[in-house]
Amino acid sequence: TQLLEQSPQFLSIQEGENLTVYCNSSSVFSSLQWYRQEPGEGPVLLVTVVTGGEVKKLKRLTFQFGDARKDSSLHITAAQPGDTGLYLCAVFRGGADGLTFGKGTHLIIQP
Amino acid sequence: NAGVTQTPKFRVLKTGQSMTLLCAQDMNHEYMYWYRQDPGMGLRLIHYSVGEGTTAKGEVPDGYNVSRLKKQNFLLGLESAAPSQTSVYFCASRPSTDTQYFGPGTRLTVL
């Protein structure tokens, strides 16, 4: 069973549209991170959410942590081709352990 | 400040051959990690290190060995490569905060 379930797996939309992708779990987390990965590169951290119900904004990207700290969403307003990439959510395994990742959402923004 | 670098970028091996992947970071980070990324599986933790001279197993350690003789370097070894080890390998490092910094990856093909 996957700890973090991301949906949709693939999403292709036109430039200017809005979209939301999800990261869900049955477990409770102390924090959750979102990364973006572009082809041929490593993931880059976008945001860390810590408090239940927390909302963080990064330009046109809005991240929300669920009230129960089991899920999170990423909303993009007026998507642009530069938003194209693989969006990954991740949580710490505990202590000094590394991250556990979801399988990601492949996002393509067409001009 | 180069961040996290990985060598080589690409490698093709025959089944049974051995090789070592090198990860170097110039940020004086204590923690270092090796992940593998496979289609449909996301990123999975292989091994990690919490400081010079220490290593620990992650989620998928079988078939791999690691060493951290110097703080800035984390080596991942494959003693007898198998086709199942065909993957993209990412190294990451982090300070005491939660942000992990990833390298650009090594694409390994085992024939």
PDB file of C-alpha atoms in Angstrom:
ATOM      1  CA  THR A   1       0.000   0.000   0.000  1.00  0.00           C
ATOM      2  CA  GLN A   2       1.362   3.383  -1.052  1.00  0.00           C
ATOM      3  CA  LEU A   3       1.725   5.748   1.909  1.00  0.00           C
ATOM      4  CA  LEU A   4       1.028   8.817  -0.240  1.00  0.00           C
ATOM      5  CA  GLU A   5      -1.492   8.651  -3.078  1.00  0.00           C
ATOM      6  CA  GLN A   6      -1.233  11.430  -5.647  1.00  0.00           C
ATOM      7  CA  SER A   7      -3.930  12.281  -8.153  1.00  0.00           C
ATOM      8  CA  PRO A   8      -4.293  12.690 -10.983  1.00  0.00           C
ATOM      9  CA  GLN A   9      -1.305  10.760 -12.272  1.00  0.00           C
ATOM     10  CA  PHE A  10      -1.250  12.763 -15.510  1.00  0.00           C
ATOM     11  CA  LEU A  11      -2.769  16.139 -16.361  1.00  0.00           C
ATOM     12  CA  SER A  12      -2.540  18.088 -19.590  1.00  0.00           C
ATOM     13  CA  ILE A  13      -4.247  21.467 -19.814  1.00  0.00           C
ATOM     14  CA  GLN A  14      -4.103  24.677 -21.804  1.00  0.00           C
ATOM     15  CA  GLU A  15      -2.185  27.750 -20.753  1.00  0.00           C
ATOM     16  CA  GLY A  16      -4.297  30.042 -18.594  1.00  0.00           C
ATOM     17  CA  GLU A  17      -6.432  27.326 -17.015  1.00  0.00           C
ATOM     18  CA  ASN A  18      -6.559  26.567 -13.292  1.00  0.00           C
ATOM     19  CA  LEU A  19      -5.822  23.160 -11.816  1.00  0.00           C
ATOM     20  CA  THR A  20      -5.619  21.300  -8.531  1.00  0.00           C
ATOM     21  CA  VAL A  21      -3.600  18.180  -7.725  1.00  0.00           C
ATOM     22  CA  TYR A  22      -3.925  16.117  -4.591  1.00  0.00           C
ATOM     23  CA  CYS A  23      -1.818  14.154  -2.148  1.00  0.00           C
ATOM     24  CA  ASN A  24      -3.778  11.841   0.154  1.00  0.00           C
ATOM     25  CA  SER A  25      -3.007   9.393   2.944  1.00  0.00           C
ATOM     26  CA  SER A  26      -4.676   7.569   5.792  1.00  0.00           C
ATOM     27  CA  SER A  27      -1.760   8.499   8.060  1.00  0.00           C
ATOM     28  CA  VAL A  28      -1.222  11.687  10.036  1.00  0.00           C
ATOM     29  CA  PHE A  29       1.951  13.651   9.395  1.00  0.00           C
ATOM     30  CA  SER A  30       3.782  16.347  11.313  1.00  0.00           C
ATOM     31  CA  SER A  31       4.647  18.035   8.026  1.00  0.00           C
ATOM     32  CA  LEU A  32       4.409  17.518   4.282  1.00  0.00           C
ATOM     33  CA  GLN A  33       6.524  18.806   1.425  1.00  0.00           C
ATOM     34  CA  TRP A  34       5.907  19.511  -2.249  1.00  0.00           C
ATOM     35  CA  TYR A  35       8.664  19.213  -4.848  1.00  0.00           C
ATOM     36  CA  ARG A  36       8.788  19.967  -8.564  1.00  0.00           C
ATOM     37  CA  GLN A  37      11.014  17.953 -10.853  1.00  0.00           C
ATOM     38  CA  GLU A  38      11.843  18.955 -14.411  1.00  0.00           C
ATOM     39  CA  PRO A  39      13.097  16.442 -17.009  1.00  0.00           C
ATOM     40  CA  GLY A  40      16.726  15.475 -16.456  1.00  0.00           C
ATOM     41  CA  GLU A  41      16.972  17.201 -13.099  1.00  0.00           C
ATOM     42  CA  GLY A  42      16.518  16.398  -9.435  1.00  0.00           C
ATOM     43  CA  PRO A  43      13.455  17.454  -7.404  1.00  0.00           C
ATOM     44  CA  VAL A  44      13.424  20.985  -6.027  1.00  0.00           C
ATOM     45  CA  LEU A  45      11.566  21.855  -2.842  1.00  0.00           C
ATOM     46  CA  LEU A  46       8.609  24.203  -3.332  1.00  0.00           C
ATOM     47  CA  VAL A  47       7.100  24.339   0.139  1.00  0.00           C
ATOM     48  CA  THR A  48       6.774  22.673   3.532  1.00  0.00           C
ATOM     49  CA  VAL A  49       3.415  22.733   5.299  1.00  0.00           C
ATOM     50  CA  VAL A  50       3.303  22.025   9.003  1.00  0.00           C
ATOM     51  CA  THR A  51       0.047  23.118  10.616  1.00  0.00           C
ATOM     52  CA  GLY A  52      -3.345  21.536   9.935  1.00  0.00           C
ATOM     53  CA  GLY A  53      -5.372  23.847   7.690  1.00  0.00           C
ATOM     54  CA  GLU A  54      -2.287  25.832   6.733  1.00  0.00           C
ATOM     55  CA  VAL A  55      -2.304  27.633   3.393  1.00  0.00           C
ATOM     56  CA  LYS A  56       0.909  28.804   1.731  1.00  0.00           C
ATOM     57  CA  LYS A  57       1.215  30.754  -1.485  1.00  0.00           C
ATOM     58  CA  LEU A  58       4.124  30.810  -3.887  1.00  0.00           C
ATOM     59  CA  LYS A  59       3.212  33.248  -6.673  1.00  0.00           C
ATOM     60  CA  ARG A  60       0.431  31.434  -8.610  1.00  0.00           C
ATOM     61  CA  LEU A  61       0.784  28.238  -6.582  1.00  0.00           C
ATOM     62  CA  THR A  62      -1.352  27.705  -3.480  1.00  0.00           C
ATOM     63  CA  PHE A  63      -0.615  24.824  -1.125  1.00  0.00           C
ATOM     64  CA  GLN A  64      -2.993  23.620   1.571  1.00  0.00           C
ATOM     65  CA  PHE A  65      -2.476  21.110   4.364  1.00  0.00           C
ATOM     66  CA  GLY A  66      -5.612  19.283   5.448  1.00  0.00           C
ATOM     67  CA  ASP A  67      -7.117  20.036   8.843  1.00  0.00           C
ATOM     68  CA  ALA A  68      -6.348  16.486  10.009  1.00  0.00           C
ATOM     69  CA  ARG A  69      -2.823  16.629   8.510  1.00  0.00           C
ATOM     70  CA  LYS A  70      -3.523  13.570   6.336  1.00  0.00           C
ATOM     71  CA  ASP A  71      -3.714  15.238   2.946  1.00  0.00           C
ATOM     72  CA  SER A  72      -2.628  18.220   0.927  1.00  0.00           C
ATOM     73  CA  SER A  73      -3.492  19.994  -2.295  1.00  0.00           C
ATOM     74  CA  LEU A  74      -1.658  22.165  -4.778  1.00  0.00           C
ATOM     75  CA  HIS A  75      -3.665  24.668  -6.786  1.00  0.00           C
ATOM     76  CA  ILE A  76      -2.175  26.512  -9.751  1.00  0.00           C
ATOM     77  CA  THR A  77      -3.910  29.627 -11.051  1.00  0.00           C
ATOM     78  CA  ALA A  78      -3.536  30.640 -14.692  1.00  0.00           C
ATOM     79  CA  ALA A  79      -1.096  27.857 -15.521  1.00  0.00           C
ATOM     80  CA  GLN A  80       1.863  28.660 -17.743  1.00  0.00           C
ATOM     81  CA  PRO A  81       4.100  26.391 -19.859  1.00  0.00           C
ATOM     82  CA  GLY A  82       6.878  26.953 -17.305  1.00  0.00           C
ATOM     83  CA  ASP A  83       4.751  25.094 -14.740  1.00  0.00           C
ATOM     84  CA  THR A  84       5.220  21.874 -16.699  1.00  0.00           C
ATOM     85  CA  GLY A  85       6.893  19.181 -14.642  1.00  0.00           C
ATOM     86  CA  LEU A  86       6.471  16.332 -12.185  1.00  0.00           C
ATOM     87  CA  TYR A  87       4.940  17.432  -8.882  1.00  0.00           C
ATOM     88  CA  LEU A  88       5.799  15.240  -5.926  1.00  0.00           C
ATOM     89  CA  CYS A  89       4.551  15.271  -2.367  1.00  0.00           C
ATOM     90  CA  ALA A  90       6.764  13.812   0.345  1.00  0.00           C
ATOM     91  CA  VAL A  91       6.908  13.230   4.075  1.00  0.00           C
ATOM     92  CA  PHE A  92       9.759  12.466   6.432  1.00  0.00           C
ATOM     93  CA  ARG A  93      10.115   8.843   7.475  1.00  0.00           C
ATOM     94  CA  GLY A  94      11.177   9.883  10.955  1.00  0.00           C
ATOM     95  CA  GLY A  95      14.337  11.130  12.617  1.00  0.00           C
ATOM     96  CA  ALA A  96      17.231  11.415  10.220  1.00  0.00           C
ATOM     97  CA  ASP A  97      15.595   9.089   7.713  1.00  0.00           C
ATOM     98  CA  GLY A  98      14.987  10.288   4.209  1.00  0.00           C
ATOM     99  CA  LEU A  99      11.737  11.160   2.536  1.00  0.00           C
ATOM    100  CA  THR A 100       8.850   8.956   1.442  1.00  0.00           C
ATOM    101  CA  PHE A 101       7.473  10.238  -1.850  1.00  0.00           C
ATOM    102  CA  GLY A 102       4.203   9.858  -3.656  1.00  0.00           C
ATOM    103  CA  LYS A 103       4.389   8.697  -7.263  1.00  0.00           C
ATOM    104  CA  GLY A 104       3.776  12.216  -8.499  1.00  0.00           C
ATOM    105  CA  THR A 105       1.538  14.103 -10.914  1.00  0.00           C
ATOM    106  CA  HIS A 106       2.910  14.666 -14.398  1.00  0.00           C
ATOM    107  CA  LEU A 107       1.675  18.112 -15.448  1.00  0.00           C
ATOM    108  CA  ILE A 108       1.857  19.457 -18.990  1.00  0.00           C
ATOM    109  CA  ILE A 109       0.784  23.002 -19.779  1.00  0.00           C
ATOM    110  CA  GLN A 110       0.245  23.476 -23.482  1.00  0.00           C
ATOM    111  CA  PRO A 111       0.741  26.952 -25.019  1.00  0.00           C
TER     112      PRO A 111
ATOM    113  CA  ASN B   1      29.006  26.851  -4.632  1.00  0.00           C
ATOM    114  CA  ALA B   2      28.089  23.875  -6.816  1.00  0.00           C
ATOM    115  CA  GLY B   3      25.530  22.358  -4.419  1.00  0.00           C
ATOM    116  CA  VAL B   4      25.141  18.605  -4.948  1.00  0.00           C
ATOM    117  CA  THR B   5      26.983  17.027  -7.860  1.00  0.00           C
ATOM    118  CA  GLN B   6      26.838  13.456  -9.135  1.00  0.00           C
ATOM    119  CA  THR B   7      29.206  11.515 -11.358  1.00  0.00           C
ATOM    120  CA  PRO B   8      28.802   9.984 -13.807  1.00  0.00           C
ATOM    121  CA  LYS B   9      25.661  11.370 -15.480  1.00  0.00           C
ATOM    122  CA  PHE B  10      25.094   8.280 -17.605  1.00  0.00           C
ATOM    123  CA  ARG B  11      26.420   4.734 -17.471  1.00  0.00           C
ATOM    124  CA  VAL B  12      25.703   1.446 -19.204  1.00  0.00           C
ATOM    125  CA  LEU B  13      26.756  -1.772 -17.479  1.00  0.00           C
ATOM    126  CA  LYS B  14      26.546  -5.435 -18.320  1.00  0.00           C
ATOM    127  CA  THR B  15      24.957  -7.817 -15.843  1.00  0.00           C
ATOM    128  CA  GLY B  16      27.487  -8.760 -13.175  1.00  0.00           C
ATOM    129  CA  GLN B  17      29.715  -5.722 -13.570  1.00  0.00           C
ATOM    130  CA  SER B  18      30.422  -3.407 -10.674  1.00  0.00           C
ATOM    131  CA  MET B  19      30.508   0.350 -10.400  1.00  0.00           C
ATOM    132  CA  THR B  20      30.519   3.228  -7.935  1.00  0.00           C
ATOM    133  CA  LEU B  21      28.399   6.359  -8.114  1.00  0.00           C
ATOM    134  CA  LEU B  22      29.882   9.438  -6.502  1.00  0.00           C
ATOM    135  CA  CYS B  23      27.914  12.177  -4.793  1.00  0.00           C
ATOM    136  CA  ALA B  24      29.627  15.339  -3.577  1.00  0.00           C
ATOM    137  CA  GLN B  25      28.209  18.328  -1.707  1.00  0.00           C
ATOM    138  CA  ASP B  26      29.916  21.576  -0.808  1.00  0.00           C
ATOM    139  CA  MET B  27      27.325  22.853   1.675  1.00  0.00           C
ATOM    140  CA  ASN B  28      28.789  21.162   4.777  1.00  0.00           C
ATOM    141  CA  HIS B  29      25.578  19.167   5.277  1.00  0.00           C
ATOM    142  CA  GLU B  30      25.519  16.373   7.821  1.00  0.00           C
ATOM    143  CA  TYR B  31      22.850  14.223   6.202  1.00  0.00           C
ATOM    144  CA  MET B  32      23.151  12.572   2.803  1.00  0.00           C
ATOM    145  CA  TYR B  33      20.833  10.223   0.930  1.00  0.00           C
ATOM    146  CA  TRP B  34      20.663   7.948  -2.097  1.00  0.00           C
ATOM    147  CA  TYR B  35      17.343   7.431  -3.872  1.00  0.00           C
ATOM    148  CA  ARG B  36      16.339   5.604  -7.002  1.00  0.00           C
ATOM    149  CA  GLN B  37      13.529   6.725  -9.287  1.00  0.00           C
ATOM    150  CA  ASP B  38      11.637   4.267 -11.457  1.00  0.00           C
ATOM    151  CA  PRO B  39       8.608   4.816 -13.704  1.00  0.00           C
ATOM    152  CA  GLY B  40       5.411   4.203 -11.765  1.00  0.00           C
ATOM    153  CA  MET B  41       7.301   3.738  -8.485  1.00  0.00           C
ATOM    154  CA  GLY B  42       8.349   7.251  -7.548  1.00  0.00           C
ATOM    155  CA  LEU B  43      11.528   7.931  -5.575  1.00  0.00           C
ATOM    156  CA  ARG B  44      12.604   5.314  -3.053  1.00  0.00           C
ATOM    157  CA  LEU B  45      15.307   5.615  -0.403  1.00  0.00           C
ATOM    158  CA  ILE B  46      18.239   3.195  -0.790  1.00  0.00           C
ATOM    159  CA  HIS B  47      20.694   4.210   1.965  1.00  0.00           C
ATOM    160  CA  TYR B  48      21.437   7.287   3.988  1.00  0.00           C
ATOM    161  CA  SER B  49      24.085   8.772   6.270  1.00  0.00           C
ATOM    162  CA  VAL B  50      23.750  11.036   9.287  1.00  0.00           C
ATOM    163  CA  GLY B  51      27.409  12.003   9.342  1.00  0.00           C
ATOM    164  CA  GLU B  52      30.937  11.118   8.346  1.00  0.00           C
ATOM    165  CA  GLY B  53      31.642   7.432   8.913  1.00  0.00           C
ATOM    166  CA  THR B  54      27.988   6.455   9.387  1.00  0.00           C
ATOM    167  CA  THR B  55      25.532   4.742   7.049  1.00  0.00           C
ATOM    168  CA  ALA B  56      22.081   3.191   7.404  1.00  0.00           C
ATOM    169  CA  LYS B  57      19.663   1.192   5.253  1.00  0.00           C
ATOM    170  CA  GLY B  58      16.645   2.754   3.646  1.00  0.00           C
ATOM    171  CA  GLU B  59      13.619   1.218   1.992  1.00  0.00           C
ATOM    172  CA  VAL B  60      15.360  -0.694  -0.853  1.00  0.00           C
ATOM    173  CA  PRO B  61      18.977  -1.409   0.205  1.00  0.00           C
ATOM    174  CA  ASP B  62      19.491  -4.883  -1.287  1.00  0.00           C
ATOM    175  CA  GLY B  63      22.233  -5.081  -3.919  1.00  0.00           C
ATOM    176  CA  TYR B  64      23.808  -1.771  -2.898  1.00  0.00           C
ATOM    177  CA  ASN B  65      26.550  -0.689  -0.527  1.00  0.00           C
ATOM    178  CA  VAL B  66      27.525   2.809   0.580  1.00  0.00           C
ATOM    179  CA  SER B  67      30.394   4.597   2.246  1.00  0.00           C
ATOM    180  CA  ARG B  68      30.858   8.050   3.755  1.00  0.00           C
ATOM    181  CA  LEU B  69      34.580   8.362   4.463  1.00  0.00           C
ATOM    182  CA  LYS B  70      34.504  12.145   4.047  1.00  0.00           C
ATOM    183  CA  LYS B  71      31.695  14.460   5.108  1.00  0.00           C
ATOM    184  CA  GLN B  72      31.298  15.906   1.635  1.00  0.00           C
ATOM    185  CA  ASN B  73      31.170  12.609  -0.266  1.00  0.00           C
ATOM    186  CA  PHE B  74      28.663   9.752  -0.295  1.00  0.00           C
ATOM    187  CA  LEU B  75      29.437   6.759  -2.525  1.00  0.00           C
ATOM    188  CA  LEU B  76      26.922   4.219  -3.785  1.00  0.00           C
ATOM    189  CA  GLY B  77      28.328   0.890  -4.973  1.00  0.00           C
ATOM    190  CA  LEU B  78      26.847  -1.893  -7.043  1.00  0.00           C
ATOM    191  CA  GLU B  79      28.964  -5.037  -6.604  1.00  0.00           C
ATOM    192  CA  SER B  80      27.206  -7.184  -9.213  1.00  0.00           C
ATOM    193  CA  ALA B  81      24.788  -5.188 -11.315  1.00  0.00           C
ATOM    194  CA  ALA B  82      21.423  -6.672 -12.293  1.00  0.00           C
ATOM    195  CA  PRO B  83      18.888  -5.462 -14.887  1.00  0.00           C
ATOM    196  CA  SER B  84      16.514  -4.659 -11.989  1.00  0.00           C
ATOM    197  CA  GLN B  85      18.970  -1.936 -10.965  1.00  0.00           C
ATOM    198  CA  THR B  86      18.353  -0.012 -14.179  1.00  0.00           C
ATOM    199  CA  SER B  87      17.103   3.302 -12.839  1.00  0.00           C
ATOM    200  CA  VAL B  88      17.842   6.969 -12.293  1.00  0.00           C
ATOM    201  CA  TYR B  89      19.789   7.499  -9.083  1.00  0.00           C
ATOM    202  CA  PHE B  90      19.554  10.716  -7.107  1.00  0.00           C
ATOM    203  CA  CYS B  91      21.730  11.875  -4.273  1.00  0.00           C
ATOM    204  CA  ALA B  92      20.496  14.454  -1.787  1.00  0.00           C
ATOM    205  CA  SER B  93      21.874  16.265   1.220  1.00  0.00           C
ATOM    206  CA  ARG B  94      20.368  18.368   3.951  1.00  0.00           C
ATOM    207  CA  PRO B  95      21.408  20.419   6.956  1.00  0.00           C
ATOM    208  CA  SER B  96      19.557  20.220  10.260  1.00  0.00           C
ATOM    209  CA  THR B  97      16.482  21.774   8.629  1.00  0.00           C
ATOM    210  CA  ASP B  98      13.962  19.829   6.545  1.00  0.00           C
ATOM    211  CA  THR B  99      15.067  20.981   3.106  1.00  0.00           C
ATOM    212  CA  GLN B 100      16.724  18.325   0.987  1.00  0.00           C
ATOM    213  CA  TYR B 101      18.904  19.405  -1.917  1.00  0.00           C
ATOM    214  CA  PHE B 102      19.042  16.976  -4.795  1.00  0.00           C
ATOM    215  CA  GLY B 103      21.717  16.371  -7.380  1.00  0.00           C
ATOM    216  CA  PRO B 104      20.982  16.139 -11.119  1.00  0.00           C
ATOM    217  CA  GLY B 105      20.878  12.333 -11.145  1.00  0.00           C
ATOM    218  CA  THR B 106      22.746   9.425 -12.740  1.00  0.00           C
ATOM    219  CA  ARG B 107      20.962   7.398 -15.396  1.00  0.00           C
ATOM    220  CA  LEU B 108      22.121   3.771 -15.159  1.00  0.00           C
ATOM    221  CA  THR B 109      21.249   1.030 -17.613  1.00  0.00           C
ATOM    222  CA  VAL B 110      22.140  -2.588 -16.874  1.00  0.00           C
ATOM    223  CA  LEU B 111      21.984  -4.891 -19.875  1.00  0.00           C
TER     224      LEU B 111
END
